[in-house]
mmCIF file of C-alpha atoms and ligand atoms in Angstrom:
data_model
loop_
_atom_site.group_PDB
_atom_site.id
_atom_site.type_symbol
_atom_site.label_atom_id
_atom_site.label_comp_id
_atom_site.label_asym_id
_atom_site.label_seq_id
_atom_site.Cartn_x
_atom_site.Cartn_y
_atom_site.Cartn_z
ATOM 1 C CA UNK I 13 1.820 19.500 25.279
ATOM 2 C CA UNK I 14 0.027 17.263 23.073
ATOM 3 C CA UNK I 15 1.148 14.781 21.030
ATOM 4 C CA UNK I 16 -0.577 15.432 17.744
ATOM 5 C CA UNK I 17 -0.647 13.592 14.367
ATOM 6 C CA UNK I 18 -1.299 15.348 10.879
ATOM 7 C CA UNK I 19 -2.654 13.645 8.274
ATOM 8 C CA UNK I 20 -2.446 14.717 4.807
ATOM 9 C CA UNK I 21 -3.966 14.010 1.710
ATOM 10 C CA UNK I 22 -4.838 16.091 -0.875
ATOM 11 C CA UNK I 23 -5.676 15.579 -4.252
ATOM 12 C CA UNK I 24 -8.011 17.731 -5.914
ATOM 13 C CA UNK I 25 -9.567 21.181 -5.398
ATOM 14 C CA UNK I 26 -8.721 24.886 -4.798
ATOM 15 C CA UNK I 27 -9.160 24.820 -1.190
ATOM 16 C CA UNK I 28 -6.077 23.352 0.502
ATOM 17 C CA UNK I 29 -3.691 25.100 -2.411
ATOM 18 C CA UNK I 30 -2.059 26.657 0.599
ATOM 19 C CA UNK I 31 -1.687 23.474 2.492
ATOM 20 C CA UNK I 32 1.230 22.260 3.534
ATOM 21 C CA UNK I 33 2.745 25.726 3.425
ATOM 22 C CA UNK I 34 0.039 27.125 6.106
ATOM 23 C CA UNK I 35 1.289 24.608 8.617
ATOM 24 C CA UNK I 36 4.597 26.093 9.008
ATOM 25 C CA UNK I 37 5.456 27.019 12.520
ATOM 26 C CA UNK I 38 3.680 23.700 13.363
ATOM 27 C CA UNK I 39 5.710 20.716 11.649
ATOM 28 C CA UNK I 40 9.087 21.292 12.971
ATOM 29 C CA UNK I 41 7.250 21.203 16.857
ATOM 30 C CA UNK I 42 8.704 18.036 18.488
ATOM 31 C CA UNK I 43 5.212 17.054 19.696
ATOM 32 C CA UNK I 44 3.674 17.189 15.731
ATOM 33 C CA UNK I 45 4.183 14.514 13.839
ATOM 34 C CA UNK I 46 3.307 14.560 9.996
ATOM 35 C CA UNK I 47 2.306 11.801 7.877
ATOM 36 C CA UNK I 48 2.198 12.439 4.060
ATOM 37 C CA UNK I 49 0.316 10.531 1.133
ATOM 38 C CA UNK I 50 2.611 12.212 -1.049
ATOM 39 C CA UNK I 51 0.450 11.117 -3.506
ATOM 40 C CA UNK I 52 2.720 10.611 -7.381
ATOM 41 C CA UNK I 53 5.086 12.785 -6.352
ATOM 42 C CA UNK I 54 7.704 11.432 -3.998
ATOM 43 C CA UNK I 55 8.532 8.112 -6.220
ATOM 44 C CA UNK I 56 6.313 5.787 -4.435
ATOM 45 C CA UNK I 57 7.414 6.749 -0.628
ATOM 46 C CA UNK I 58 3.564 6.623 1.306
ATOM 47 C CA UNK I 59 3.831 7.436 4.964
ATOM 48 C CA UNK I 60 0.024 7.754 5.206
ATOM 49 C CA UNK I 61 -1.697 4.217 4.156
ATOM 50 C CA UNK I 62 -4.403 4.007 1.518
ATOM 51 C CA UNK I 63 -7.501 1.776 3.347
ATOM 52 C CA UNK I 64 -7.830 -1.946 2.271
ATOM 53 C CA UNK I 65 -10.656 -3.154 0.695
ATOM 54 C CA UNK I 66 -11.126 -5.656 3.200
ATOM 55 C CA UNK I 67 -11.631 -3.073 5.652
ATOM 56 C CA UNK I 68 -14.232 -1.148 3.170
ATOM 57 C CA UNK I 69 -16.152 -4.051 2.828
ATOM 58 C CA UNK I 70 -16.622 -4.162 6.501
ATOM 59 C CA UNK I 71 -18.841 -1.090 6.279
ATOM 60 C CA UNK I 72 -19.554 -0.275 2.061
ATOM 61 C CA UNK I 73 -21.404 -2.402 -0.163
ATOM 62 C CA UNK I 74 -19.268 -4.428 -3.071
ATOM 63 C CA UNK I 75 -21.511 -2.699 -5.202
ATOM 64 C CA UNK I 76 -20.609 0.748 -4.156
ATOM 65 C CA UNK I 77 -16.714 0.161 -3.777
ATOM 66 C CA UNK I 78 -17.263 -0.739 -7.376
ATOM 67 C CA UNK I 79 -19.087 2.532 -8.859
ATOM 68 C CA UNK I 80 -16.238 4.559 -6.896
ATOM 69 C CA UNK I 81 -13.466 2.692 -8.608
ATOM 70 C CA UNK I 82 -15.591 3.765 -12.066
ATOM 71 C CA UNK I 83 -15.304 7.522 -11.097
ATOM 72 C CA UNK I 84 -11.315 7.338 -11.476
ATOM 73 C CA UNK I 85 -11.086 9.003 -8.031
ATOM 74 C CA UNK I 86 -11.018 5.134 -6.087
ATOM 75 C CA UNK I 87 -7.451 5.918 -5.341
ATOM 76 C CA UNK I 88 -7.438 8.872 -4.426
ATOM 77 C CA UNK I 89 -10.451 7.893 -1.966
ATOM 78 C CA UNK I 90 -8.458 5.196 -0.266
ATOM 79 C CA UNK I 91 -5.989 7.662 0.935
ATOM 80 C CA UNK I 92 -8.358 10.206 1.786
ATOM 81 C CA UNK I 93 -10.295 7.830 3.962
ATOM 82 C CA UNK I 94 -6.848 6.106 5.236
ATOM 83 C CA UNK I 95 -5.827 9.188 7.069
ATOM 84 C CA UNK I 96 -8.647 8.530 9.625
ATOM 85 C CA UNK I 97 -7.847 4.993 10.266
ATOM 86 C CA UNK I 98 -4.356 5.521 10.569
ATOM 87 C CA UNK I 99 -5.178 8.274 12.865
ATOM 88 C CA UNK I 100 -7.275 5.876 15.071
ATOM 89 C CA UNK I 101 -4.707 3.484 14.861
ATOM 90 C CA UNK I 102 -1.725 5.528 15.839
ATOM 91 C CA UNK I 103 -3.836 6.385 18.512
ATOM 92 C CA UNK I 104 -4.546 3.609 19.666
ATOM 93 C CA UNK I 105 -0.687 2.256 19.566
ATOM 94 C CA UNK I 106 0.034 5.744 21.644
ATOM 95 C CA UNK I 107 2.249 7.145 19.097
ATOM 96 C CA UNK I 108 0.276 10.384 19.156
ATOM 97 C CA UNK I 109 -3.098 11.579 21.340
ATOM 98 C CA UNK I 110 -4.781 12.997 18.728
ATOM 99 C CA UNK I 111 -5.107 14.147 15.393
ATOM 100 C CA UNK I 112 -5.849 16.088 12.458
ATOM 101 C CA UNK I 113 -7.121 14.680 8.982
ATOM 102 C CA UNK I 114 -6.851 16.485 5.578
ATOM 103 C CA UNK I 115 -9.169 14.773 3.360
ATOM 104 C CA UNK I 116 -9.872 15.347 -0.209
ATOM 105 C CA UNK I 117 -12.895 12.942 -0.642
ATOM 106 C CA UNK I 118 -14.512 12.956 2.925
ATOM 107 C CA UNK I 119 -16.209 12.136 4.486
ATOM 108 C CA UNK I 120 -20.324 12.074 6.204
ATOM 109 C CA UNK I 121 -21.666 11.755 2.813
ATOM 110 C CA UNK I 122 -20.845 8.125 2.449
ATOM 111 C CA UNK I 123 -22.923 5.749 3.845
ATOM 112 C CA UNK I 124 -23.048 1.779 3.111
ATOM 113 C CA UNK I 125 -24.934 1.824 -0.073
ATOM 114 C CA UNK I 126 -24.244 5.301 -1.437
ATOM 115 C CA UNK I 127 -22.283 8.237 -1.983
ATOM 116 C CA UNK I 128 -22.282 11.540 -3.084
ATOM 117 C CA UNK I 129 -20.472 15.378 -2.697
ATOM 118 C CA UNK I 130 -17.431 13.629 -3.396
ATOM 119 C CA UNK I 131 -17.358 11.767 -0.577
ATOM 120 C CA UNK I 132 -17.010 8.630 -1.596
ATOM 121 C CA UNK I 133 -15.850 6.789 1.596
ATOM 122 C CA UNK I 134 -16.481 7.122 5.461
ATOM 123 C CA UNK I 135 -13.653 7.430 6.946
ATOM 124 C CA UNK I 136 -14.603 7.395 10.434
ATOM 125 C CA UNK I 137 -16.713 4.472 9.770
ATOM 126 C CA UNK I 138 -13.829 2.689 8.420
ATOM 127 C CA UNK I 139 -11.652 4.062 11.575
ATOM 128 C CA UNK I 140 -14.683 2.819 13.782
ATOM 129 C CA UNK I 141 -14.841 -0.725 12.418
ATOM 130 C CA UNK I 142 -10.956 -1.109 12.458
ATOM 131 C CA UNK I 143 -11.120 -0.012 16.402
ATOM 132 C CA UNK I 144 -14.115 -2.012 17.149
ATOM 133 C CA UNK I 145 -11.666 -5.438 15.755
ATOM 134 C CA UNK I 146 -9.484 -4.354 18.568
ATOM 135 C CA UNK I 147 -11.876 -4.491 21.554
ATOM 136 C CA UNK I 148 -13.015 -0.467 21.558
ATOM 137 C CA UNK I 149 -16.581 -0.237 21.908
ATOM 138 C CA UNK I 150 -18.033 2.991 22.412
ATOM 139 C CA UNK I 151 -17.488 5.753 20.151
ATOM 140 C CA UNK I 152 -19.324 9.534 19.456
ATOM 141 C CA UNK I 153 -19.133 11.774 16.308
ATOM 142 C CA UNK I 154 -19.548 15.339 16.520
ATOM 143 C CA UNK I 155 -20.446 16.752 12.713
ATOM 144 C CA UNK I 156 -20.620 20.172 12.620
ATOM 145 C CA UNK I 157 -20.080 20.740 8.576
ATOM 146 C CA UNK I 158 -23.018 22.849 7.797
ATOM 147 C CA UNK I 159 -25.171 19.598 6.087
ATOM 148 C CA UNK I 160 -26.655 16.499 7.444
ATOM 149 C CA UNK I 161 -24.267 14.093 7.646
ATOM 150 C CA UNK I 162 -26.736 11.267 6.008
ATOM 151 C CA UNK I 163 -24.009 8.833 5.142
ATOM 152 C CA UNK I 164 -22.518 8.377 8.404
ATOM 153 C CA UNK I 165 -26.367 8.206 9.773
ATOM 154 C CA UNK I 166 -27.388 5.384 7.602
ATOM 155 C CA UNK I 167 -24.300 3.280 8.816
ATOM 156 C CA UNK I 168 -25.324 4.063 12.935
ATOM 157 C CA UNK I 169 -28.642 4.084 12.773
ATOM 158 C CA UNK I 170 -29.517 1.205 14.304
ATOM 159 C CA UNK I 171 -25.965 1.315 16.285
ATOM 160 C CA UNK I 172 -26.442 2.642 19.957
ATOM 161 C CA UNK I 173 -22.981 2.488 20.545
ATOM 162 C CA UNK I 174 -22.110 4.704 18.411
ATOM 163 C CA UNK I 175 -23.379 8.571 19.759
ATOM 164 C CA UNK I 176 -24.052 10.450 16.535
ATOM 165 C CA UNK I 177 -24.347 14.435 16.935
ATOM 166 C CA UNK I 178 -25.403 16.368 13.777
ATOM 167 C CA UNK I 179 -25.755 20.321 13.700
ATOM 168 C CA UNK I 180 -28.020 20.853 10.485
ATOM 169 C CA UNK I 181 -31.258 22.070 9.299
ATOM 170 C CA UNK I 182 -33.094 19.729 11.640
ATOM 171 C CA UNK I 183 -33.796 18.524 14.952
ATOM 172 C CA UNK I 184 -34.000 14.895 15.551
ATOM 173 C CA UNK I 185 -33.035 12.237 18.070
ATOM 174 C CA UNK I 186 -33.904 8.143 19.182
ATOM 175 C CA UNK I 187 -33.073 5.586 20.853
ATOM 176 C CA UNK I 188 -30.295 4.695 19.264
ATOM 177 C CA UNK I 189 -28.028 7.528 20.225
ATOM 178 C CA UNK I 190 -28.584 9.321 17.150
ATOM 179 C CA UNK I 191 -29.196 13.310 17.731
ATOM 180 C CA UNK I 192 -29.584 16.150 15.015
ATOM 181 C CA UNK I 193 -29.683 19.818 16.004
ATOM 182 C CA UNK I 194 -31.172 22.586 14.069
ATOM 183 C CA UNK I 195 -28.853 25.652 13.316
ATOM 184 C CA UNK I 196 -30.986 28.424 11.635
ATOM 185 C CA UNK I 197 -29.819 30.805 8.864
ATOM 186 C CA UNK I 198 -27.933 33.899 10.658
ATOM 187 C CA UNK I 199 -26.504 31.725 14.286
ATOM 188 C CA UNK I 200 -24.433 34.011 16.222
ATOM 189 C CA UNK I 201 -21.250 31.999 17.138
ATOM 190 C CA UNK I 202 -22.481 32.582 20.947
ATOM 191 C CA UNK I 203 -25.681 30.848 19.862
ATOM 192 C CA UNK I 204 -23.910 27.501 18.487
ATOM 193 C CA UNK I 205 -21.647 27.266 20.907
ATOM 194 C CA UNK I 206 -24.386 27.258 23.812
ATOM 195 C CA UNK I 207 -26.472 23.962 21.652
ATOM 196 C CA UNK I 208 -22.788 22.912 21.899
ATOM 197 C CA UNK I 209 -22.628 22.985 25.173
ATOM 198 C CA UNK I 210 -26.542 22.421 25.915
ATOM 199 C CA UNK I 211 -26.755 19.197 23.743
ATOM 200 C CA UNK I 212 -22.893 17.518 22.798
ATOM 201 C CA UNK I 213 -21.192 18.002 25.912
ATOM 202 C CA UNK I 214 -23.726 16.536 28.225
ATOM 203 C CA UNK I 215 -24.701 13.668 26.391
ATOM 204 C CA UNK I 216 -21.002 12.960 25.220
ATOM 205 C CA UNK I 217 -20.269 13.108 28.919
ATOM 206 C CA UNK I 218 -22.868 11.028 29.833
ATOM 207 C CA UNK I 219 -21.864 8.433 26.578
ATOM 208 C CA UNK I 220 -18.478 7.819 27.956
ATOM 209 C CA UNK I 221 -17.194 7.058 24.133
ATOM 210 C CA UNK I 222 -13.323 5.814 24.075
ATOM 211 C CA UNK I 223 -12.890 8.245 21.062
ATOM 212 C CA UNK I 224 -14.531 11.395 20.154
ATOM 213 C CA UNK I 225 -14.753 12.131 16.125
ATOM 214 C CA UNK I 226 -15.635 15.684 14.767
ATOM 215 C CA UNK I 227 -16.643 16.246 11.541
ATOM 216 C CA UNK I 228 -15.596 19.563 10.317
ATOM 217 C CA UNK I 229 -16.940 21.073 7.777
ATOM 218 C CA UNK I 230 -16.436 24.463 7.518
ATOM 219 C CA UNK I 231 -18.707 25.540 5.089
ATOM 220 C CA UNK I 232 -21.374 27.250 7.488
ATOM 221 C CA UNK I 233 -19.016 30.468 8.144
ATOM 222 C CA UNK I 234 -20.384 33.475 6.539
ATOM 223 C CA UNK I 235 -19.876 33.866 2.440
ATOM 224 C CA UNK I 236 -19.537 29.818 2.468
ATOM 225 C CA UNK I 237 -22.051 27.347 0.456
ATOM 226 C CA UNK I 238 -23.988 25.994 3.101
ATOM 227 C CA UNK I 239 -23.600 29.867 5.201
ATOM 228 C CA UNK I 240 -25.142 29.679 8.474
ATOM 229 C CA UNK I 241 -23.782 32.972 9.592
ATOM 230 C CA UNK I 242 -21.329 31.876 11.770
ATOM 231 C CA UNK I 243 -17.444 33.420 11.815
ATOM 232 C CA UNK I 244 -14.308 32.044 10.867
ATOM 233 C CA UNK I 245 -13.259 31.950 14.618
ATOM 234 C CA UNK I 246 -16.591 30.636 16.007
ATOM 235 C CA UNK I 247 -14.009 26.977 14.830
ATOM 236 C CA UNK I 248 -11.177 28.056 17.029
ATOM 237 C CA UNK I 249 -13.241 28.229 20.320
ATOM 238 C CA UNK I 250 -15.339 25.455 19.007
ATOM 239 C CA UNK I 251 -12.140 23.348 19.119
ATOM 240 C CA UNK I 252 -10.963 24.183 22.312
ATOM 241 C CA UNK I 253 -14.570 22.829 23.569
ATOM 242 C CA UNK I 254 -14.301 19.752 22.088
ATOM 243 C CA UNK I 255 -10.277 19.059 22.926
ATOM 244 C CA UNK I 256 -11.126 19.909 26.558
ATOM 245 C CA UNK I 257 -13.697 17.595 27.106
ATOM 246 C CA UNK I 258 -11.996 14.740 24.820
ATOM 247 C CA UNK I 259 -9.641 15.448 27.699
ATOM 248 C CA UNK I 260 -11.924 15.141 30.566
ATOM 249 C CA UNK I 261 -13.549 12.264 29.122
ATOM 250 C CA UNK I 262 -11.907 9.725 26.810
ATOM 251 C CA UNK I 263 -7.987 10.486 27.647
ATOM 252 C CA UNK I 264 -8.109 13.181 24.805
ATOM 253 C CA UNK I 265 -8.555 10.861 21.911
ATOM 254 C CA UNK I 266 -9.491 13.241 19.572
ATOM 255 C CA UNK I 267 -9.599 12.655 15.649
ATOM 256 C CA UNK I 268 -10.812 16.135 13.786
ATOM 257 C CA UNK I 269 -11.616 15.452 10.054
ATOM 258 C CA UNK I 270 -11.815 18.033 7.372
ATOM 259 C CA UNK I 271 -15.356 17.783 6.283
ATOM 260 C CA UNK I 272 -17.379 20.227 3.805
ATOM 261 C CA UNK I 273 -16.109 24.124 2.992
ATOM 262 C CA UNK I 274 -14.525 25.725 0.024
ATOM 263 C CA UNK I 275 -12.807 28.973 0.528
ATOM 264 C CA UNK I 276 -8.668 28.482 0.982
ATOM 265 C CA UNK I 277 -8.651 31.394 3.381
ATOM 266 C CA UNK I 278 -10.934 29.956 5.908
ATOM 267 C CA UNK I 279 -8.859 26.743 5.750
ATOM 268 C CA UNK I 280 -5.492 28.595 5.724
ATOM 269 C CA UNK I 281 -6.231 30.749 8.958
ATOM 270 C CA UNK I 282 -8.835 28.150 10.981
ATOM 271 C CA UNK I 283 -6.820 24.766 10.301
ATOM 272 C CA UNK I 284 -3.588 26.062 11.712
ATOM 273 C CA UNK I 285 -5.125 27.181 14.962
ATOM 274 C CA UNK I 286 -7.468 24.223 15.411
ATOM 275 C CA UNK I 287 -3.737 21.961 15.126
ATOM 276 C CA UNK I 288 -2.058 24.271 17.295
ATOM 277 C CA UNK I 289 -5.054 24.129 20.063
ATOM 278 C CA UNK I 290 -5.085 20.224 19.423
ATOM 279 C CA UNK I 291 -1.207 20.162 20.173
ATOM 280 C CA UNK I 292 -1.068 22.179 22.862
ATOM 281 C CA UNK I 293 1.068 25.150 21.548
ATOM 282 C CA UNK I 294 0.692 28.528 22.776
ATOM 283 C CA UNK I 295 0.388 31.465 20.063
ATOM 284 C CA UNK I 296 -0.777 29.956 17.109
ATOM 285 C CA UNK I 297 -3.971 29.391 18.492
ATOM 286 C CA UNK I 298 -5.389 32.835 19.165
ATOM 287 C CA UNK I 299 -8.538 34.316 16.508
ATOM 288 C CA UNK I 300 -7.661 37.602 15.378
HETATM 289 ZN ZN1 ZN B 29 -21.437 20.394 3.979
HETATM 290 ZN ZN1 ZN B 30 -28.069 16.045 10.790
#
C-alpha cells in the first residue's frame, strides 16, 4: 500500500456537498492521512496551510494577488491553492507518496497576470516554485479537465523543464515541452485512453520529471459543461494509468488536483475510487 495524503478544502459550490462523507471507508485506512482546512468552523485549528504571499509572488503578479483579494474569495484561494503545496511538500519530506487535492478555487485557469473560472491561483505552479527552492528540477503536468488549461500555459511557456500535457479542443506542441491534444465531441473512453497512452506516457517517460501533476477536471464526462462524451469510469482507469507510471518513473510522486466539473455524483462515485487506486486499497476502486 500507498501512503496517500488528502487534502481538503472546500468552500463554495454544490459539487463536493457530499464530501467528506463520500470518503468514508477511506479515512480510517492507516496508510490515508487527512489534512483539513476546516475552514471557520473548527475555532481556528488549520491542518492544511493557506499559501504565503511570498510564495504567490514567486509566480502571480502584485497586481493580480491584489484584484483576487477585491473578489472577497482571497482567503478562501490561499487554502485552495495551499493544498497542492503542502501536498508537494509532504511529499517531498516522505510523510506520504502521493496525494489527492480538493480545491474550491483551482486551479489551470490562473496564470501570472490573470485569472478567471474561479480559479484564482495555480496551485501547482505555486507547488512547482516551492519544489524548485529545494533543488527539484524537472516536473510534468497532465490536465485532462475538459478546457485548455491557459493559465498554467502562460506560466511554462517558455519553461522546458516543465512538460505540460493538455487534452482540449486543440493540438499543439514546441520546443519547450509544451503539448496540447485534441479530444473531439463524442471520444469513446477507449479512444482517450489510447492519446493517453500514444502521447503522455511516452513523452512523460522520456521527460523523466521528479513529480507528475494531473489536472482533473471532470467536466468532459457525458451530461457535464464542457461534455466530451466520455464516462464517469473512463477517470478510474485513467488513474490507474497515470499512478502506474508515476510508479515506474518518478518513485510514484503523484499529486491529483480537482480541476473543472460540476455534478456531485460524478465527484461522489469517481473521487473515492481515484483515492482508493492512489492508496493502494483493494475494493473501493472497481467502476461499476
Ligand atoms: Zn474545464
Ligand atoms: Zn490545451
Amino acid at each position: 500500500m500507498k501512503r496517500t495524503g488528502i487534502f481538503f478544502a472546500y468552500f463554495q459550490g454544490e459539487r463536493l456537498r457530499n464530501f467528506p462523507g463520500a470518503l468514508e471507508g477511506l479515512l480510517d485506512k492507516s496508510n490515508v492521512s487527512y489534512y483539513d482546512a476546516a475552514y471557520g468552523s473548527h475555532d481556528g485549528l488549520f491542518y492544511l496551510e493557506p499559501v504565503n504571499e511570498h510564495l504567490l509572488l514567486k509566480v502571480h503578479s502584485k497586481n493580480m494577488i491584489e484584484s483576487v483579494k477585491r473578489t472577497g474569495d482571497y482567503e478562501s484561494a490561499l487554502y485552495s491553492a495551499g493544498g497542492t503545496v503542502q501536498a508537494a511538500e509532504e511529499i517531498l519530506r516522505g510523510d506520504v507518496e502521493n496525494a489527492f487535492v480538493f480545491t474550491s478555487f483551482g486551479d489551470h485557469h490562473a496564470g501570472r497576470d490573470f485569472y478567471h473560472g474561479m480559479c484564482y491561483f495555480n496551485g501547482a505552479a505555486l507547488a512547482i516554485a516551492m519544489l524548485k527552492e529545494k533543488g527539484i528540477k524537472r516536473f510534468a503536468i497532465l490536465d485532462t479537465d475538459s478546457h485548455h488549461g491557459d493559465g498554467t500555459r502562460d506560466i511554462f511557456r517558455l519553461n522546458a523543464d516543465v512538460l505540460h500535457v493538455c487534452f482540449c479542443d486543440q493540438d499543439y506542441s514546441d520546443d519547450y515541452s509544451n503539448i496540447d491534444v485534441k479530444i473531439p465531441y463524442c471520444t469513446s473512453d477507449e479512444a482517450y485512453l489510447a492519446k493517453i497512452e500514444q502521447v503522455f506516457i511516452p513523452r512523460a517517460e522520456a521527460f523523466r520529471p521528479e513529480y507528475i501533476f494531473w489536472e482533473y477536471g471532470y467536466d468532459a464526462t457525458r451530461g457535464e459543461y464542457g461534455d466530451k462524451g466520455i464516462s464517469r469510469d473512463f477517470h478510474i482507469r485513467l488513474a490507474e494509468l497515470i499512478k502506474t507510471t508515476a510508479d515506474e518513473i518518478c518513485k510514484g510522486r503523484l499529486i491529483a488536483i480537482l480541476c473543472g466539473g460540476s455534478r456531485r455524483d460524478v465527484a461522489a462515485y469517481t473521487i473515492p475510487r481515484i483515492i482508493a487506486i492512489l492508496a493502494e486499497l483493494d475494493g473501493r476502486s472497481q467502476v461499476a
